[in-house]
Amino acid sequence: MPEHTAPAQPEPRPPASQPTAASTLAPILEGRDIHVTYGHVEALRGASFTAYPGEVVALIGDNGAGKSTLVKCLSGAETPDSGTIEVEGRPVTLPNPPAAQALGIETVYQDLALATDLDGSANVFLGREMLRPGLLGRLGVLDKAAMRARARQAFLELGVDLQDAGVPVGSLSGGQRQSVAVARAVAWASKVVFMDEPTAALGVVQTGKVIDVIRRVRDRGITVVLISHNMPQVLEIADRIEVLRLGRRVARFRADEVGVDDLVAAMTGAHVQEDAA
Amino acid sequence: MITTPSTPSATAPDPGATGGGGSRPGLARLRGRVFSSSSPAWIFLVLVVIVAVFSVIKPHQFLSSFDIKSIFINASVDLVMAVGMTFVIVTAGIDLSVGSVLVFSGVVAVKVMEALASGATAVSAGWGVILVGLLAGMAAGAAWGVAQGAVIAKAKVPPFIVTLGGFGAALGLSQVLTNGVDASDVPAKLGNTIGNGSLGPFPWLVIIALVVAVIGAGVLQSTRFGRYTFAIGSNAEGARRTGINVDRHLLKVYAVVGLLSGLAGDLSLAHFTTTTLASHNNDNLTVITAVILGGTSLFGGVGSMFGTVVGVLIPVVLDAGLVIVGVQTFWQGVAVGVVLVLAVYADQLRRKNNSRR
């Protein structure tokens, strides 16, 4: 597991709404002119997306705007028909999720993708198990104690209180499950975490906790890409907002400069800022 | 620690905010695990009660070492298959072919021994020939498992159908190889040692079956292989997204059950000194019943080898006990059938409770 000595980011505010504005920081993840077609449906028609280090950036758009497809492309779950993806300025190909994971990009899926019969620690280490040293390890014997200890620490660092990390995650509450999925992503991500509608299924209290977790992740210097429908929530936690419409990016905002009306206008096409060729 | 404005109704389902108190949830968890209605602990209790009842009714006969020995011998071949079946069912799969693969492997073993033996039959064959034959039997079983696993994992044909086809095909091939007549020229050395001999008081069959079960338990509970098995049965798509090669793992799991069916074929051959072509049509159901009785979930993700051992023993013990008590053994089928349905019902209830939001 990567260590989390959060580089004390002195609030590196990302560039303002216009892409031409001189950005002090290079993008950590950038997708450009991405096209994806399913049969006759053009899900992405030259979509672009930019994420800067240490920010919470929201990706919003109406149903069918292409948010999910774009996130899949950037997290390795989908291969675009054309377009470029760059991580820290270097062009990359992401044929599958592990390829993205190897670059420090993790995803919290909307369905969480947890093995519900396994406990929190097993889920955090799923696919990346720690083995016992020596011969036992070569026989594939797990080091459960070490994984449990590391997982407990990961939960603690995020302020996630699991009470009993040994119960199957299927018996946890929705918020706790969400927390396990987030903790797994954050434990392995060194650069970017995608979160697809992380609070859609949660109640008020649990939503508050997840938002808190998102802020803690950002404070460690990891970029959080938030896919959400909830405009007030987006304005509350995001530093920047990128808007997709009909398979393209149509606007970029700083969260402190806009209101819900501006976002809705951009989503529905009443306001077009860029890429509108 | 996250502090939340505590409106009792909102915080009630999420007691996480209080912190501390590690022992109480631990106890609750223990209670939940040990006494959830389909757990191995419960089914072990059922076994203990059955044994106790028969022991009280006919103490001398039931507890005689002969009966205990025969109970374990009868269970051992099924147990070897059940160990493999446990892995398969934990992945939410099924293998209906085990009995036929057992027969097929036995036939291959005999045919290889015949081909290698000096005379016309393999009855007087030596240990070298026997060993090669046994390995050939296991290899045949493993190969059968790999073939089925490949179709299940790569071609995405449901395991129920693939192994149902395998069930018919393996038996058919066995009959083709033997012209439908049991081959009984099994080496005497094999029958007298592994098949019906003992190491001290312990029959070889039982020793081998228990070693397989212990290894199986270790692999399932403590290794990465076991963890992937649980993860796939729990959420195959989620496992895939974390980078686990689900297809390759499924292939391995079906190879394991094939290999163990092959070993069971060797053991059966050694014990009965014939290929028993017609006697294994129900093995699949017997073995699946045992695994489910032992608390392994038909829906995948949950299971234990200890439970499987108990699940194998229950029908065998019932059988032996009913004979001794003088009740028609047909009642065994009735009792096991009812318990099986109850076990799965309990499993469904458990799942419903667990998947609360």
Tab-separated table of C-alpha atoms in Angstrom, chain A residues 97-245:
chain	number	residue	atom	x	y	z
A	97	PRO	CA	-8.990	-1.062	-14.843
A	98	PRO	CA	-5.735	-2.562	-13.527
A	99	ALA	CA	-3.839	-0.500	-16.106
A	100	ALA	CA	-5.360	2.662	-14.650
A	101	GLN	CA	-4.779	1.393	-11.126
A	102	ALA	CA	-1.119	0.895	-11.915
A	103	LEU	CA	-0.959	4.617	-12.706
A	104	GLY	CA	-2.537	5.549	-9.385
A	105	ILE	CA	-6.082	6.013	-10.695
A	106	GLU	CA	-8.830	4.287	-8.708
A	107	THR	CA	-12.599	4.229	-9.088
A	108	VAL	CA	-15.437	3.962	-6.609
A	109	TYR	CA	-18.198	2.474	-8.725
A	110	GLN	CA	-21.784	3.406	-8.171
A	111	ASP	CA	-22.565	-0.213	-7.297
A	112	LEU	CA	-19.395	-0.192	-5.152
A	113	ALA	CA	-18.100	-3.478	-6.636
A	114	LEU	CA	-17.593	-4.942	-3.163
A	115	ALA	CA	-17.492	-8.653	-2.381
A	116	THR	CA	-20.348	-8.502	0.108
A	117	ASP	CA	-19.545	-11.819	1.788
A	118	LEU	CA	-16.004	-10.749	2.628
A	119	ASP	CA	-15.033	-8.348	5.388
A	120	GLY	CA	-13.745	-4.805	4.993
A	121	SER	CA	-10.089	-5.739	5.108
A	122	ALA	CA	-10.508	-8.457	2.476
A	123	ASN	CA	-12.260	-5.970	0.230
A	124	VAL	CA	-9.606	-3.293	0.639
A	125	PHE	CA	-6.975	-5.815	-0.441
A	126	LEU	CA	-9.062	-7.660	-3.015
A	127	GLY	CA	-6.875	-8.517	-5.985
A	128	ARG	CA	-3.808	-7.132	-4.155
A	129	GLU	CA	-3.554	-9.506	-1.230
A	130	MET	CA	-0.554	-9.536	1.058
A	131	LEU	CA	1.046	-12.944	1.430
A	132	ARG	CA	2.943	-14.420	4.339
A	133	PRO	CA	6.699	-14.237	4.048
A	134	GLY	CA	8.722	-17.261	3.019
A	135	LEU	CA	7.454	-20.647	1.926
A	136	LEU	CA	3.877	-20.090	3.096
A	137	GLY	CA	3.677	-16.986	0.954
A	138	ARG	CA	4.925	-18.867	-2.047
A	139	LEU	CA	2.116	-21.357	-1.425
A	140	GLY	CA	-0.291	-18.444	-1.607
A	141	VAL	CA	-1.036	-18.230	2.122
A	142	LEU	CA	-2.527	-14.853	3.044
A	143	ASP	CA	-1.153	-12.585	5.720
A	144	LYS	CA	-4.563	-11.796	7.153
A	145	ALA	CA	-3.281	-10.099	10.293
A	146	ALA	CA	-1.129	-7.650	8.362
A	147	MET	CA	-3.938	-6.863	5.941
A	148	ARG	CA	-6.379	-6.341	8.782
A	149	ALA	CA	-3.989	-3.976	10.541
A	150	ARG	CA	-3.349	-1.950	7.391
A	151	ALA	CA	-7.024	-1.830	6.545
A	152	ARG	CA	-7.913	-0.683	10.049
A	153	GLN	CA	-5.375	2.090	9.666
A	154	ALA	CA	-6.801	3.048	6.278
A	155	PHE	CA	-10.292	3.261	7.767
A	156	LEU	CA	-9.007	5.265	10.691
A	157	GLU	CA	-7.204	7.757	8.478
A	158	LEU	CA	-10.434	8.450	6.637
A	159	GLY	CA	-12.391	8.754	9.863
A	160	VAL	CA	-14.412	5.716	8.898
A	161	ASP	CA	-15.667	3.915	11.967
A	162	LEU	CA	-16.382	0.318	11.068
A	163	GLN	CA	-16.648	-0.808	14.677
A	164	ASP	CA	-15.952	-4.388	13.719
A	165	ALA	CA	-13.836	-4.767	10.624
A	166	GLY	CA	-14.394	-8.511	10.648
A	167	VAL	CA	-18.026	-8.662	9.549
A	168	PRO	CA	-19.012	-9.213	5.924
A	169	VAL	CA	-19.529	-5.837	4.260
A	170	GLY	CA	-22.953	-7.060	3.141
A	171	SER	CA	-24.183	-6.689	6.705
A	172	LEU	CA	-22.962	-3.099	7.023
A	173	SER	CA	-25.119	-0.045	6.508
A	174	GLY	CA	-25.124	1.699	3.131
A	175	GLY	CA	-22.882	4.488	4.379
A	176	GLN	CA	-20.386	2.084	5.884
A	177	ARG	CA	-20.249	0.083	2.673
A	178	GLN	CA	-19.664	3.275	0.748
A	179	SER	CA	-16.876	4.070	3.170
A	180	VAL	CA	-15.236	0.692	2.607
A	181	ALA	CA	-15.331	1.221	-1.153
A	182	VAL	CA	-13.871	4.712	-0.772
A	183	ALA	CA	-11.210	3.488	1.645
A	184	ARG	CA	-10.191	0.805	-0.827
A	185	ALA	CA	-9.847	3.305	-3.650
A	186	VAL	CA	-7.988	5.821	-1.543
A	187	ALA	CA	-5.659	3.234	-0.062
A	188	TRP	CA	-4.332	2.450	-3.521
A	189	ALA	CA	-4.781	5.716	-5.396
A	190	SER	CA	-1.764	7.956	-5.582
A	191	LYS	CA	-3.199	10.426	-8.088
A	192	VAL	CA	-6.911	10.332	-8.875
A	193	VAL	CA	-10.050	8.788	-7.384
A	194	PHE	CA	-13.262	8.700	-9.420
A	195	MET	CA	-16.455	8.566	-7.387
A	196	ASP	CA	-19.589	7.766	-9.298
A	197	GLU	CA	-22.672	9.124	-7.489
A	198	PRO	CA	-21.195	8.310	-4.076
A	199	THR	CA	-24.160	9.617	-2.095
A	200	ALA	CA	-27.053	8.699	-4.370
A	201	ALA	CA	-28.185	5.810	-2.177
A	202	LEU	CA	-27.498	7.395	1.182
A	203	GLY	CA	-29.460	9.216	3.847
A	204	VAL	CA	-28.666	12.671	5.126
A	205	VAL	CA	-26.304	11.676	7.927
A	206	GLN	CA	-24.403	9.179	5.856
A	207	THR	CA	-24.133	11.626	2.977
A	208	GLY	CA	-22.533	14.071	5.373
A	209	LYS	CA	-19.969	11.480	6.359
A	210	VAL	CA	-19.084	10.637	2.773
A	211	ILE	CA	-18.654	14.316	1.935
A	212	ASP	CA	-16.350	14.575	4.891
A	213	VAL	CA	-14.342	11.633	3.587
A	214	ILE	CA	-14.086	13.230	0.153
A	215	ARG	CA	-12.583	16.351	1.704
A	216	ARG	CA	-10.068	14.294	3.657
A	217	VAL	CA	-8.995	12.532	0.493
A	218	ARG	CA	-8.508	15.858	-1.261
A	219	ASP	CA	-6.541	17.149	1.694
A	220	ARG	CA	-4.051	14.344	1.191
A	221	GLY	CA	-3.291	15.712	-2.241
A	222	ILE	CA	-5.311	13.148	-4.159
A	223	THR	CA	-7.593	14.478	-6.859
A	224	VAL	CA	-11.227	13.501	-6.461
A	225	VAL	CA	-13.429	13.401	-9.535
A	226	LEU	CA	-17.025	13.512	-8.385
A	227	ILE	CA	-19.812	12.420	-10.685
A	228	SER	CA	-23.067	13.702	-9.308
A	229	HIS	CA	-26.590	14.834	-10.031
A	230	ASN	CA	-26.907	16.782	-6.861
A	231	MET	CA	-26.143	20.412	-7.800
A	232	PRO	CA	-26.144	21.944	-4.317
A	233	GLN	CA	-23.844	19.182	-3.139
A	234	VAL	CA	-21.518	19.710	-6.079
A	235	LEU	CA	-21.302	23.416	-5.290
A	236	GLU	CA	-20.648	22.590	-1.665
A	237	ILE	CA	-17.689	20.277	-2.065
A	238	ALA	CA	-16.187	20.771	-5.523
A	239	ASP	CA	-13.397	23.214	-6.276
A	240	ARG	CA	-14.161	23.100	-9.980
A	241	ILE	CA	-16.973	21.842	-12.150
A	242	GLU	CA	-16.852	20.515	-15.691
A	243	VAL	CA	-20.112	20.139	-17.602
A	244	LEU	CA	-20.852	17.526	-20.227
A	245	ARG	CA	-23.677	17.819	-22.700
